[in-house]
PDB file of C-alpha atoms in Angstrom:
ATOM      1  CA  UNK C 142     -73.875 -70.412 -29.240  1.00 57.00           C
ATOM      2  CA  UNK C 143     -71.806 -72.707 -27.003  1.00 84.00           C
ATOM      3  CA  UNK C 144     -72.262 -76.310 -26.074  1.00 89.00           C
ATOM      4  CA  UNK C 145     -73.770 -77.329 -22.752  1.00 92.00           C
ATOM      5  CA  UNK C 146     -71.489 -78.632 -19.992  1.00 91.00           C
ATOM      6  CA  UNK C 147     -72.472 -82.297 -20.457  1.00 92.00           C
ATOM      7  CA  UNK C 148     -71.745 -82.201 -24.180  1.00 92.00           C
ATOM      8  CA  UNK C 149     -68.439 -80.449 -23.461  1.00 92.00           C
ATOM      9  CA  UNK C 150     -67.522 -83.063 -20.836  1.00 93.00           C
ATOM     10  CA  UNK C 151     -68.155 -85.943 -23.258  1.00 92.00           C
ATOM     11  CA  UNK C 152     -66.147 -84.185 -25.965  1.00 91.00           C
ATOM     12  CA  UNK C 153     -63.253 -83.536 -23.580  1.00 90.00           C
ATOM     13  CA  UNK C 154     -63.299 -87.155 -22.393  1.00 91.00           C
ATOM     14  CA  UNK C 155     -62.842 -88.325 -25.978  1.00 91.00           C
ATOM     15  CA  UNK C 156     -60.242 -85.659 -26.873  1.00 92.00           C
ATOM     16  CA  UNK C 157     -58.117 -86.150 -23.756  1.00 90.00           C
ATOM     17  CA  UNK C 158     -58.405 -89.908 -23.207  1.00 91.00           C
ATOM     18  CA  UNK C 159     -59.702 -91.587 -26.376  1.00 91.00           C
ATOM     19  CA  UNK C 160     -62.599 -92.993 -24.297  1.00 91.00           C
ATOM     20  CA  UNK C 161     -66.314 -92.472 -24.837  1.00 90.00           C
ATOM     21  CA  UNK C 162     -69.368 -92.771 -22.642  1.00 89.00           C
ATOM     22  CA  UNK C 163     -72.819 -93.609 -23.901  1.00 85.00           C
ATOM     23  CA  UNK C 164     -74.630 -93.274 -20.586  1.00 86.00           C
ATOM     24  CA  UNK C 165     -75.451 -90.365 -18.349  1.00 91.00           C
ATOM     25  CA  UNK C 166     -72.840 -88.195 -16.689  1.00 93.00           C
ATOM     26  CA  UNK C 167     -73.158 -87.494 -12.966  1.00 92.00           C
ATOM     27  CA  UNK C 168     -71.698 -84.218 -11.689  1.00 92.00           C
ATOM     28  CA  UNK C 169     -69.233 -84.633  -8.799  1.00 92.00           C
ATOM     29  CA  UNK C 170     -67.923 -81.099  -8.275  1.00 89.00           C
ATOM     30  CA  UNK C 171     -65.907 -78.170  -9.624  1.00 87.00           C
ATOM     31  CA  UNK C 172     -62.782 -76.441  -8.458  1.00 84.00           C
ATOM     32  CA  UNK C 173     -60.489 -73.660  -9.577  1.00 82.00           C
ATOM     33  CA  UNK C 174     -57.093 -75.217 -10.193  1.00 78.00           C
ATOM     34  CA  UNK C 175     -53.722 -73.807 -11.157  1.00 72.00           C
ATOM     35  CA  UNK C 176     -52.938 -74.652 -14.734  1.00 70.00           C
ATOM     36  CA  UNK C 177     -49.779 -74.285 -16.787  1.00 66.00           C
ATOM     37  CA  UNK C 178     -51.761 -72.735 -19.630  1.00 68.00           C
ATOM     38  CA  UNK C 179     -52.594 -69.607 -17.577  1.00 69.00           C
ATOM     39  CA  UNK C 180     -50.335 -66.574 -17.977  1.00 69.00           C
ATOM     40  CA  UNK C 181     -50.639 -65.387 -14.375  1.00 69.00           C
ATOM     41  CA  UNK C 182     -49.954 -67.503 -11.273  1.00 62.00           C
ATOM     42  CA  UNK C 183     -53.094 -65.977  -9.697  1.00 69.00           C
ATOM     43  CA  UNK C 184     -55.308 -67.261 -12.488  1.00 71.00           C
ATOM     44  CA  UNK C 185     -56.587 -70.772 -12.882  1.00 71.00           C
ATOM     45  CA  UNK C 186     -59.181 -72.752 -14.717  1.00 78.00           C
ATOM     46  CA  UNK C 187     -62.431 -74.172 -13.451  1.00 82.00           C
ATOM     47  CA  UNK C 188     -62.363 -77.941 -13.731  1.00 85.00           C
ATOM     48  CA  UNK C 189     -65.625 -79.849 -13.412  1.00 89.00           C
ATOM     49  CA  UNK C 190     -65.653 -83.540 -12.552  1.00 91.00           C
ATOM     50  CA  UNK C 191     -68.205 -86.096 -13.700  1.00 94.00           C
ATOM     51  CA  UNK C 192     -68.574 -89.821 -13.322  1.00 90.00           C
ATOM     52  CA  UNK C 193     -70.014 -92.222 -15.875  1.00 89.00           C
ATOM     53  CA  UNK C 194     -69.924 -95.857 -16.849  1.00 84.00           C
ATOM     54  CA  UNK C 195     -67.055 -96.764 -19.159  1.00 78.00           C
ATOM     55  CA  UNK C 196     -68.402 -97.497 -22.620  1.00 78.00           C
ATOM     56  CA  UNK C 197     -65.564 -98.108 -25.033  1.00 84.00           C
ATOM     57  CA  UNK C 198     -62.345 -96.869 -26.510  1.00 86.00           C
ATOM     58  CA  UNK C 199     -58.629 -97.476 -26.131  1.00 87.00           C
ATOM     59  CA  UNK C 200     -57.149 -95.103 -23.584  1.00 89.00           C
ATOM     60  CA  UNK C 201     -54.455 -92.812 -24.965  1.00 91.00           C
ATOM     61  CA  UNK C 202     -53.251 -89.397 -23.737  1.00 90.00           C
ATOM     62  CA  UNK C 203     -54.598 -86.387 -25.623  1.00 89.00           C
ATOM     63  CA  UNK C 204     -52.997 -83.013 -26.263  1.00 79.00           C
ATOM     64  CA  UNK C 205     -53.178 -81.817 -22.629  1.00 77.00           C
ATOM     65  CA  UNK C 206     -52.003 -85.066 -21.024  1.00 81.00           C
ATOM     66  CA  UNK C 207     -48.443 -86.234 -20.587  1.00 81.00           C
ATOM     67  CA  UNK C 208     -49.474 -89.721 -19.486  1.00 85.00           C
ATOM     68  CA  UNK C 209     -52.723 -91.648 -19.046  1.00 88.00           C
ATOM     69  CA  UNK C 210     -53.272 -94.874 -17.132  1.00 87.00           C
ATOM     70  CA  UNK C 211     -55.766 -96.583 -14.885  1.00 88.00           C
ATOM     71  CA  UNK C 212     -54.890 -96.293 -11.187  1.00 90.00           C
ATOM     72  CA  UNK C 213     -56.328 -96.843  -7.753  1.00 93.00           C
ATOM     73  CA  UNK C 214     -57.807 -93.771  -6.055  1.00 92.00           C
ATOM     74  CA  UNK C 215     -55.499 -94.436  -3.094  1.00 93.00           C
ATOM     75  CA  UNK C 216     -52.525 -93.758  -5.425  1.00 95.00           C
ATOM     76  CA  UNK C 217     -53.937 -90.555  -6.938  1.00 92.00           C
ATOM     77  CA  UNK C 218     -52.102 -88.081  -4.688  1.00 92.00           C
ATOM     78  CA  UNK C 219     -48.749 -89.317  -5.982  1.00 93.00           C
ATOM     79  CA  UNK C 220     -49.840 -89.350  -9.623  1.00 90.00           C
ATOM     80  CA  UNK C 221     -51.844 -86.147 -10.155  1.00 86.00           C
ATOM     81  CA  UNK C 222     -50.148 -82.842 -10.978  1.00 80.00           C
ATOM     82  CA  UNK C 223     -49.785 -80.585  -7.939  1.00 80.00           C
ATOM     83  CA  UNK C 224     -52.234 -77.953  -9.174  1.00 77.00           C
ATOM     84  CA  UNK C 225     -54.965 -80.556  -9.674  1.00 80.00           C
ATOM     85  CA  UNK C 226     -54.604 -82.400  -6.350  1.00 85.00           C
ATOM     86  CA  UNK C 227     -57.565 -80.527  -4.763  1.00 83.00           C
ATOM     87  CA  UNK C 228     -59.812 -82.427  -7.206  1.00 87.00           C
ATOM     88  CA  UNK C 229     -58.957 -85.717  -5.494  1.00 91.00           C
ATOM     89  CA  UNK C 230     -61.019 -84.553  -2.501  1.00 90.00           C
ATOM     90  CA  UNK C 231     -64.176 -84.346  -4.623  1.00 89.00           C
ATOM     91  CA  UNK C 232     -63.684 -87.828  -6.011  1.00 91.00           C
ATOM     92  CA  UNK C 233     -63.123 -89.260  -2.523  1.00 92.00           C
ATOM     93  CA  UNK C 234     -66.253 -87.514  -1.190  1.00 91.00           C
ATOM     94  CA  UNK C 235     -68.310 -88.887  -4.082  1.00 89.00           C
ATOM     95  CA  UNK C 236     -66.974 -92.410  -3.552  1.00 89.00           C
ATOM     96  CA  UNK C 237     -67.564 -92.234   0.213  1.00 90.00           C
ATOM     97  CA  UNK C 238     -71.201 -91.312  -0.367  1.00 88.00           C
ATOM     98  CA  UNK C 239     -71.735 -94.943  -1.418  1.00 81.00           C
ATOM     99  CA  UNK C 240     -70.022 -96.532   1.579  1.00 76.00           C
TER     100      UNK C 240
END
């Protein structure tokens, strides 16, 4: 029996960033991205994005992150790994839905 996607997202947030969220998660989108952990260049992983209110924790990179820092969305294209850049589109669409 596996965990549901919201539980998995909260667990991954803690494991990868050291941060926790107490409130609800809001789904933004999912995309297949190229990932260094895949054996074949044709394979990828499905990455799902959520937003939530920051609760607490000291940010620190987890086992899958080389570096972790707060940044402006306008700087994301230059900071995100090439294979994950398509995810920036989803975040921008979500943010623009409030403007």
